[in-house]
Tab-separated table of C-alpha atoms and ligand atoms in Angstrom:
chain	number	residue	atom	x	y	z
A	222	UNK	CA	101.417	116.903	91.269
A	223	UNK	CA	102.129	119.572	88.461
A	224	UNK	CA	100.120	119.648	85.389
A	225	UNK	CA	102.925	122.022	84.041
A	226	UNK	CA	105.206	124.059	85.810
A	227	UNK	CA	103.429	126.978	86.552
A	228	UNK	CA	101.688	127.839	89.525
A	229	UNK	CA	98.114	126.676	90.179
A	230	UNK	CA	96.711	129.317	91.618
A	231	UNK	CA	93.169	128.685	92.057
A	232	UNK	CA	94.345	125.810	94.401
A	233	UNK	CA	95.559	127.945	96.770
A	234	UNK	CA	93.934	129.880	100.227
A	235	UNK	CA	93.029	133.593	100.219
A	236	UNK	CA	95.973	133.965	102.489
A	237	UNK	CA	98.212	131.592	99.969
A	238	UNK	CA	97.236	133.769	97.132
A	239	UNK	CA	98.185	137.152	98.716
A	240	UNK	CA	101.683	135.587	99.877
A	241	UNK	CA	102.042	134.478	96.027
A	242	UNK	CA	101.309	137.908	94.848
A	243	UNK	CA	103.251	139.628	97.157
A	244	UNK	CA	106.605	137.356	96.600
A	245	UNK	CA	106.257	138.431	93.119
A	246	UNK	CA	106.425	142.066	94.329
A	247	UNK	CA	102.631	142.984	94.036
A	248	UNK	CA	100.276	144.725	96.825
A	249	UNK	CA	98.197	142.437	98.541
A	250	UNK	CA	94.985	144.167	97.269
A	251	UNK	CA	95.650	142.861	93.750
A	252	UNK	CA	95.390	139.085	95.273
A	253	UNK	CA	91.589	139.892	96.481
A	254	UNK	CA	91.186	141.191	92.747
A	255	UNK	CA	92.442	137.964	91.158
A	256	UNK	CA	90.654	135.659	93.665
A	257	UNK	CA	87.176	137.426	92.422
A	258	UNK	CA	88.009	136.897	88.814
A	259	UNK	CA	88.691	133.324	89.141
A	260	UNK	CA	85.901	132.346	90.700
A	261	UNK	CA	83.724	134.289	88.345
A	262	UNK	CA	85.317	131.873	85.593
A	263	UNK	CA	87.681	134.454	84.372
A	264	UNK	CA	91.247	134.004	82.835
A	265	UNK	CA	94.070	136.662	82.878
A	266	UNK	CA	93.084	138.071	79.987
A	267	UNK	CA	89.876	139.409	81.343
A	268	UNK	CA	90.796	140.777	84.424
A	269	UNK	CA	90.519	144.354	83.182
A	270	UNK	CA	91.239	146.124	86.703
A	271	UNK	CA	94.861	144.622	86.419
A	272	UNK	CA	97.792	146.129	84.831
A	273	UNK	CA	98.666	144.957	81.416
A	274	UNK	CA	102.216	143.840	82.402
A	275	UNK	CA	100.869	142.270	85.473
A	276	UNK	CA	98.410	140.137	83.659
A	277	UNK	CA	101.533	139.159	81.184
A	278	UNK	CA	103.788	138.111	83.802
A	279	UNK	CA	100.901	136.252	85.954
A	280	UNK	CA	100.321	134.358	82.867
A	281	UNK	CA	103.578	133.339	82.336
A	282	UNK	CA	104.074	132.006	85.727
A	283	UNK	CA	100.918	131.081	86.968
A	284	UNK	CA	97.606	129.315	85.714
A	285	UNK	CA	93.832	128.859	86.858
A	286	UNK	CA	92.770	125.489	86.252
A	287	UNK	CA	89.384	125.985	85.220
A	288	UNK	CA	88.233	123.526	82.359
A	289	UNK	CA	86.778	124.001	79.091
A	290	UNK	CA	83.641	122.830	77.780
A	291	UNK	CA	84.312	120.369	75.077
A	292	UNK	CA	80.727	119.148	74.939
A	293	UNK	CA	77.375	119.649	76.464
A	294	UNK	CA	74.670	117.753	76.431
A	295	UNK	CA	70.873	118.974	77.556
A	296	UNK	CA	68.323	116.356	78.351
A	297	UNK	CA	65.037	117.367	76.247
A	298	UNK	CA	63.146	115.055	79.511
A	299	UNK	CA	64.188	117.398	82.060
A	300	UNK	CA	66.745	120.004	81.904
A	301	UNK	CA	69.439	117.696	82.988
A	302	UNK	CA	72.872	118.905	81.420
A	303	UNK	CA	76.189	116.752	81.003
A	304	UNK	CA	79.235	118.510	80.675
A	305	UNK	CA	82.197	117.072	79.292
A	306	UNK	CA	85.227	119.133	80.605
A	307	UNK	CA	88.778	119.200	79.265
A	308	UNK	CA	91.575	119.948	82.121
A	309	UNK	CA	94.775	122.045	80.884
A	310	UNK	CA	96.546	118.709	80.019
A	311	UNK	CA	93.999	117.885	77.799
A	312	UNK	CA	92.358	115.157	79.865
A	313	UNK	CA	88.675	114.726	80.157
A	314	UNK	CA	86.034	114.292	82.699
A	315	UNK	CA	82.215	114.438	83.362
A	316	UNK	CA	80.313	116.655	85.699
A	317	UNK	CA	76.120	116.638	85.760
A	318	UNK	CA	73.988	119.681	86.711
A	319	UNK	CA	70.525	118.666	87.864
A	320	UNK	CA	67.641	120.940	88.831
A	321	UNK	CA	65.896	120.752	92.002
A	322	UNK	CA	63.585	122.490	93.935
A	323	UNK	CA	66.046	123.484	96.156
A	324	UNK	CA	68.432	125.089	93.517
A	325	UNK	CA	71.113	123.805	90.705
A	326	UNK	CA	73.372	120.421	92.065
A	327	UNK	CA	76.235	119.344	90.689
A	328	UNK	CA	77.955	115.780	90.056
A	329	UNK	CA	81.456	116.654	89.971
A	330	UNK	CA	84.270	114.198	89.156
A	331	UNK	CA	87.401	113.757	91.235
A	332	UNK	CA	89.911	111.620	89.377
A	333	UNK	CA	90.594	111.250	85.349
A	334	UNK	CA	89.287	107.395	85.395
A	335	UNK	CA	89.442	105.320	88.375
A	336	UNK	CA	91.246	102.370	89.788
A	337	UNK	CA	88.753	100.605	92.010
A	338	UNK	CA	87.476	98.414	89.213
A	339	UNK	CA	83.618	98.083	90.318
A	340	UNK	CA	82.422	95.746	87.866
A	341	UNK	CA	79.326	97.370	86.742
A	342	UNK	CA	81.032	100.722	86.344
A	343	UNK	CA	82.352	102.428	83.430
A	344	UNK	CA	84.560	104.926	84.921
A	345	UNK	CA	87.260	102.566	85.871
A	346	UNK	CA	87.206	100.343	82.514
A	347	UNK	CA	90.821	101.934	82.087
A	348	UNK	CA	92.302	102.700	85.307
A	349	UNK	CA	93.249	105.880	87.003
A	350	UNK	CA	94.795	108.040	84.538
A	351	UNK	CA	95.799	110.974	87.368
A	352	UNK	CA	93.978	112.526	90.270
A	353	UNK	CA	92.227	115.725	90.283
A	354	UNK	CA	93.829	119.346	91.963
A	355	UNK	CA	91.712	120.931	94.345
A	356	UNK	CA	91.551	123.846	91.649
A	357	UNK	CA	89.653	121.395	89.169
A	358	UNK	CA	87.201	120.152	91.698
A	359	UNK	CA	86.358	123.832	92.154
A	360	UNK	CA	86.889	124.839	88.512
A	361	UNK	CA	83.850	122.233	87.502
A	362	UNK	CA	81.392	124.363	89.843
A	363	UNK	CA	82.834	127.748	88.829
A	364	UNK	CA	82.379	126.534	84.717
A	365	UNK	CA	79.071	124.981	85.270
A	366	UNK	CA	77.365	127.917	87.618
A	367	UNK	CA	78.895	130.360	84.533
A	368	UNK	CA	77.301	128.227	81.416
A	369	UNK	CA	74.065	127.996	83.595
A	370	UNK	CA	74.100	131.500	84.813
A	371	UNK	CA	73.172	130.763	88.252
A	372	UNK	CA	74.324	129.719	91.125
A	373	UNK	CA	75.140	126.174	92.074
A	374	UNK	CA	74.274	125.011	95.301
A	375	UNK	CA	74.594	121.143	96.187
A	376	UNK	CA	77.297	119.324	95.562
A	377	UNK	CA	77.746	115.779	95.002
A	378	UNK	CA	80.641	114.109	94.534
A	379	UNK	CA	79.130	111.155	92.355
A	380	UNK	CA	81.288	111.521	89.135
A	381	UNK	CA	84.371	109.916	87.652
A	382	UNK	CA	86.972	108.727	90.570
A	383	UNK	CA	86.924	107.432	94.252
A	384	UNK	CA	86.814	110.723	96.101
A	385	UNK	CA	88.953	109.128	99.357
A	386	UNK	CA	91.556	107.500	96.866
A	387	UNK	CA	92.259	111.643	96.179
A	388	UNK	CA	91.979	112.291	100.131
A	389	UNK	CA	94.191	115.351	100.425
A	390	UNK	CA	93.092	116.882	97.579
A	391	UNK	CA	89.541	116.596	98.265
A	392	UNK	CA	90.033	118.186	101.870
A	393	UNK	CA	91.713	121.169	100.380
A	394	UNK	CA	88.928	121.285	98.216
A	395	UNK	CA	86.316	121.104	101.202
A	396	UNK	CA	87.783	124.192	102.771
A	397	UNK	CA	87.979	126.007	99.577
A	398	UNK	CA	84.745	125.540	98.454
A	399	UNK	CA	82.726	126.861	101.426
A	400	UNK	CA	84.435	130.473	101.876
A	401	UNK	CA	83.037	133.322	101.953
A	402	UNK	CA	83.141	135.663	98.878
A	403	UNK	CA	83.949	132.097	97.099
A	404	UNK	CA	81.484	129.443	96.035
A	405	UNK	CA	80.251	129.784	99.556
A	406	UNK	CA	78.804	126.313	99.767
A	407	UNK	CA	77.537	125.092	102.930
A	408	UNK	CA	78.687	121.344	103.903
A	409	UNK	CA	75.049	120.400	104.606
A	410	UNK	CA	74.578	120.691	100.595
A	411	UNK	CA	77.661	118.623	99.500
A	412	UNK	CA	77.597	114.750	99.548
A	413	UNK	CA	80.983	112.922	99.483
A	414	UNK	CA	80.427	109.170	97.864
A	415	UNK	CA	82.818	106.118	98.451
A	416	UNK	CA	83.343	102.644	97.469
A	417	UNK	CA	84.450	102.076	100.873
A	418	UNK	CA	88.405	102.759	101.675
A	419	UNK	CA	87.513	102.301	105.755
A	420	UNK	CA	90.840	103.983	107.007
A	421	UNK	CA	89.466	107.688	104.938
A	422	UNK	CA	85.985	106.989	106.252
A	423	UNK	CA	87.720	106.905	109.572
A	424	UNK	CA	89.775	110.252	108.522
A	425	UNK	CA	87.054	111.774	107.448
A	426	UNK	CA	85.059	111.386	110.746
A	427	UNK	CA	88.171	113.517	112.437
A	428	UNK	CA	88.188	116.081	110.029
A	429	UNK	CA	84.428	117.737	111.438
A	430	UNK	CA	82.900	118.751	108.077
A	431	UNK	CA	79.330	118.268	108.471
A	432	UNK	CA	78.923	116.851	104.777
A	433	UNK	CA	76.920	113.584	104.036
A	434	UNK	CA	78.895	110.691	103.555
A	435	UNK	CA	77.556	108.444	100.676
A	436	UNK	CA	78.214	104.949	101.229
A	437	UNK	CA	78.501	102.536	97.776
A	438	UNK	CA	77.410	99.086	99.522
A	439	UNK	CA	75.241	97.409	96.151
A	440	UNK	CA	75.021	94.258	98.578
A	441	UNK	CA	74.479	92.692	101.923
A	442	UNK	CA	77.348	89.930	102.329
A	443	UNK	CA	81.236	89.454	101.270
A	444	UNK	CA	80.499	86.822	98.949
A	445	UNK	CA	78.296	89.065	96.164
A	446	UNK	CA	79.428	92.385	97.241
A	447	UNK	CA	83.626	90.914	96.447
A	448	UNK	CA	82.243	89.713	93.486
A	449	UNK	CA	81.306	93.144	91.995
A	450	UNK	CA	83.258	95.335	94.350
A	451	UNK	CA	87.346	94.267	94.194
A	452	UNK	CA	87.490	97.282	97.113
A	453	UNK	CA	85.087	94.617	99.579
A	454	UNK	CA	88.777	92.180	99.464
A	455	UNK	CA	90.407	95.086	101.180
A	456	UNK	CA	87.545	95.588	103.833
A	457	UNK	CA	84.235	93.833	103.881
A	458	UNK	CA	81.114	94.656	104.643
A	459	UNK	CA	81.730	94.157	108.827
A	460	UNK	CA	84.634	96.595	108.677
A	461	UNK	CA	82.686	98.965	106.377
A	462	UNK	CA	79.843	99.028	108.565
A	463	UNK	CA	81.386	99.350	111.541
A	464	UNK	CA	83.561	102.531	110.330
A	465	UNK	CA	80.005	104.037	109.075
A	466	UNK	CA	78.773	103.681	112.685
A	467	UNK	CA	81.512	105.523	114.136
A	468	UNK	CA	81.320	107.815	111.476
A	469	UNK	CA	78.003	108.582	112.682
A	470	UNK	CA	78.713	108.383	116.045
A	471	UNK	CA	81.386	110.989	115.673
A	472	UNK	CA	79.852	113.574	113.253
A	473	UNK	CA	75.718	112.664	114.189
A	474	UNK	CA	75.245	112.881	110.127
A	475	UNK	CA	73.023	110.328	108.726
A	476	UNK	CA	74.933	107.767	106.316
A	477	UNK	CA	73.247	107.570	102.673
A	478	UNK	CA	73.561	103.887	101.478
A	479	UNK	CA	73.865	103.740	97.282
A	480	UNK	CA	72.422	100.124	96.680
A	481	UNK	CA	72.380	99.869	92.821
A	482	UNK	CA	70.200	97.194	91.807
A	483	UNK	CA	71.309	94.255	88.877
A	484	UNK	CA	68.872	91.575	87.954
A	485	UNK	CA	69.589	88.244	89.387
A	486	UNK	CA	72.586	89.415	91.311
A	487	UNK	CA	71.246	91.303	94.222
A	488	UNK	CA	67.842	92.139	93.881
A	489	UNK	CA	65.970	89.227	95.414
A	490	UNK	CA	63.912	89.840	98.474
A	491	UNK	CA	66.082	87.746	100.251
A	492	UNK	CA	68.828	90.256	99.821
A	493	UNK	CA	66.747	92.979	101.045
A	494	UNK	CA	65.598	91.024	103.995
A	495	UNK	CA	69.543	90.470	104.655
A	496	UNK	CA	70.397	94.164	103.937
A	497	UNK	CA	68.181	95.329	106.224
A	498	UNK	CA	69.879	92.860	109.264
A	499	UNK	CA	73.291	93.640	108.515
A	500	UNK	CA	72.373	97.691	108.508
A	501	UNK	CA	70.554	97.009	111.925
A	502	UNK	CA	73.408	95.054	113.493
A	503	UNK	CA	75.685	97.715	112.808
A	504	UNK	CA	74.105	101.192	112.670
A	505	UNK	CA	71.789	102.027	115.393
A	506	UNK	CA	70.368	105.216	113.856
A	507	UNK	CA	70.539	107.538	110.718
A	508	UNK	CA	70.374	105.260	107.823
A	509	UNK	CA	68.743	106.187	104.824
A	510	UNK	CA	69.179	103.574	101.429
A	511	UNK	CA	68.937	104.665	97.980
A	512	UNK	CA	67.787	101.938	95.335
A	513	UNK	CA	69.665	102.926	92.181
A	514	UNK	CA	68.622	100.906	88.915
A	515	UNK	CA	71.749	100.036	86.874
A	516	UNK	CA	72.411	102.063	83.976
A	517	UNK	CA	73.600	99.483	81.717
A	518	UNK	CA	77.081	99.740	80.485
A	519	UNK	CA	77.597	98.425	77.098
A	520	UNK	CA	81.290	96.789	78.225
A	521	UNK	CA	79.658	95.201	81.184
A	522	UNK	CA	76.994	92.261	81.133
A	523	UNK	CA	74.612	93.271	84.004
A	524	UNK	CA	71.520	94.325	83.370
A	525	UNK	CA	68.749	96.511	85.085
A	526	UNK	CA	66.200	95.153	87.552
A	527	UNK	CA	62.835	94.996	86.550
A	528	UNK	CA	60.281	97.932	88.088
A	529	UNK	CA	58.606	95.289	89.759
A	530	UNK	CA	61.872	93.591	91.368
A	531	UNK	CA	62.852	97.026	92.357
A	532	UNK	CA	59.602	98.133	93.990
A	533	UNK	CA	59.583	94.652	96.085
A	534	UNK	CA	63.033	95.288	97.463
A	535	UNK	CA	62.265	98.688	98.389
A	536	UNK	CA	58.781	97.585	100.341
A	537	UNK	CA	61.055	94.902	102.066
A	538	UNK	CA	63.501	97.118	103.568
A	539	UNK	CA	60.531	99.852	104.048
A	540	UNK	CA	58.559	96.744	105.703
A	541	UNK	CA	61.694	96.053	107.830
A	542	UNK	CA	62.166	99.831	109.367
A	543	UNK	CA	64.582	100.750	107.181
A	544	UNK	CA	64.292	103.987	105.251
A	545	UNK	CA	64.531	103.537	101.503
A	546	UNK	CA	63.707	105.144	98.426
A	547	UNK	CA	64.093	104.272	94.634
A	548	UNK	CA	66.100	107.203	93.093
A	549	UNK	CA	64.535	108.780	90.247
A	550	UNK	CA	66.666	109.219	87.314
A	551	UNK	CA	67.472	112.361	85.712
A	552	UNK	CA	68.468	112.439	82.233
A	553	UNK	CA	67.443	109.406	80.547
A	554	UNK	CA	68.444	110.524	76.913
A	555	UNK	CA	71.857	111.902	77.953
A	556	UNK	CA	73.159	108.686	79.376
A	557	UNK	CA	73.576	110.874	82.650
A	558	UNK	CA	75.377	108.341	84.710
A	559	UNK	CA	79.284	109.123	84.496
A	560	UNK	CA	81.823	107.706	82.464
A	561	UNK	CA	80.109	107.114	79.585
A	562	UNK	CA	80.544	110.083	77.349
A	563	UNK	CA	84.223	110.776	78.529
A	564	UNK	CA	84.755	106.816	76.927
A	565	UNK	CA	82.670	107.635	74.069
A	566	UNK	CA	84.685	110.926	73.156
A	567	UNK	CA	87.854	108.878	73.771
A	568	UNK	CA	86.700	106.238	71.316
A	569	UNK	CA	86.377	108.615	68.778
A	570	UNK	CA	90.060	109.698	68.648
B	116	LIG	N1	83.618	106.255	93.537
B	116	LIG	C1	82.746	106.560	94.237
B	116	LIG	C2	81.843	107.870	93.271
B	116	LIG	C3	81.415	108.000	92.114
B	116	LIG	S1	80.418	106.434	91.560
B	116	LIG	C4	81.660	105.813	94.940
B	116	LIG	O1	81.914	104.324	94.449
B	116	LIG	O2	80.985	105.814	95.391
B	116	LIG	C5	78.422	107.409	91.942
B	116	LIG	C6	77.953	106.292	92.270
B	116	LIG	O3	76.912	105.627	91.001
B	116	LIG	C7	78.457	105.180	92.869
B	116	LIG	O4	77.064	104.641	94.015
B	116	LIG	C8	78.723	103.989	91.966
B	116	LIG	O5	78.738	102.477	92.505
B	116	LIG	C9	77.636	104.017	90.798
B	116	LIG	N2	77.327	103.680	89.760
B	116	LIG	C10	78.771	103.296	88.934
B	116	LIG	N3	78.108	102.497	88.040
B	116	LIG	C11	76.990	102.571	87.562
B	116	LIG	C12	75.776	102.162	86.765
B	116	LIG	N4	76.371	101.743	85.637
B	116	LIG	N5	74.389	102.264	87.231
B	116	LIG	C13	73.663	102.502	88.470
B	116	LIG	N6	75.147	103.095	89.238
B	116	LIG	C14	76.362	103.039	88.753
């Protein structure tokens, strides 16, 4: 996919970049210099150790898909930062930077919009506009790290979009994000979250990245899940959980299940019991359930579970031997869950 006619050089591997630079008639060592500048978040105009003429030629033929910070919200409660980024073609995406004891973790977007249609989610309301390029996935990390003045050490792909609906670019990104001399982010510090595109989960199991896979499950049975997540009509709970078991067997990596608690929809003790049963039926080992109180979206009718229902749901799972925790919510004052800032900015225009 092309955003413009220019060469997207931040999506290139080091050897791909070298080939391109040599094809323009420049010596190899120039590509290493350009690589270092790009990964520090700099454009051609800042590449002071490159000849002026070369910078001008590059700016004409190539582009560096680093997003611009269009807005930035900082939570007074806990310092969480939400970035509204503008891409080279003017499209908007969001990333959220969270500080943990172990370092900075960035939640990145994988598409402009989303076509998965989950009924509680803000990102999918206007559908998908386009996939993000590998460079635009990297660019969010580079620019957030540059703005924070600190290294981002952990990545979660839980922002706007469905990563496995942009499979090839996400795989290229996963190869680039780990490169020494680049961002050098370890695979064990990366989580990819999916609503459950079964064939892609099975392909990902073959790629051999020791990342964490998160599954947005949100319901223990097909009737409820299909009602809130249209993807379930293509691949039901049984197919999804058996793919998760295959993933675990192939990679040895524990799977994290996301379960958004929606009042009166999926949050009863009976549903917690059903969830424990179905997880144990399909997965022998390596289960963790992350319970997320729903973040209400104004266009959607769903309501958050009460603290009490969330606590009973969690303790029911624990009593049945399922490792579960209620996720701490960060950035409560900045609407940190993705999709909402982009929508409010678009509505202003
Ligand atoms: N498409 C991917 C990743 C993006 S969504 C996926 O479905 O996993 C990241 C997580 O936030 C998912 O678990 C998603 O179901 C959840 N989510 C979306 N909208 C939410 C909301 N309003 N409140 C709480 N969680 C939400």
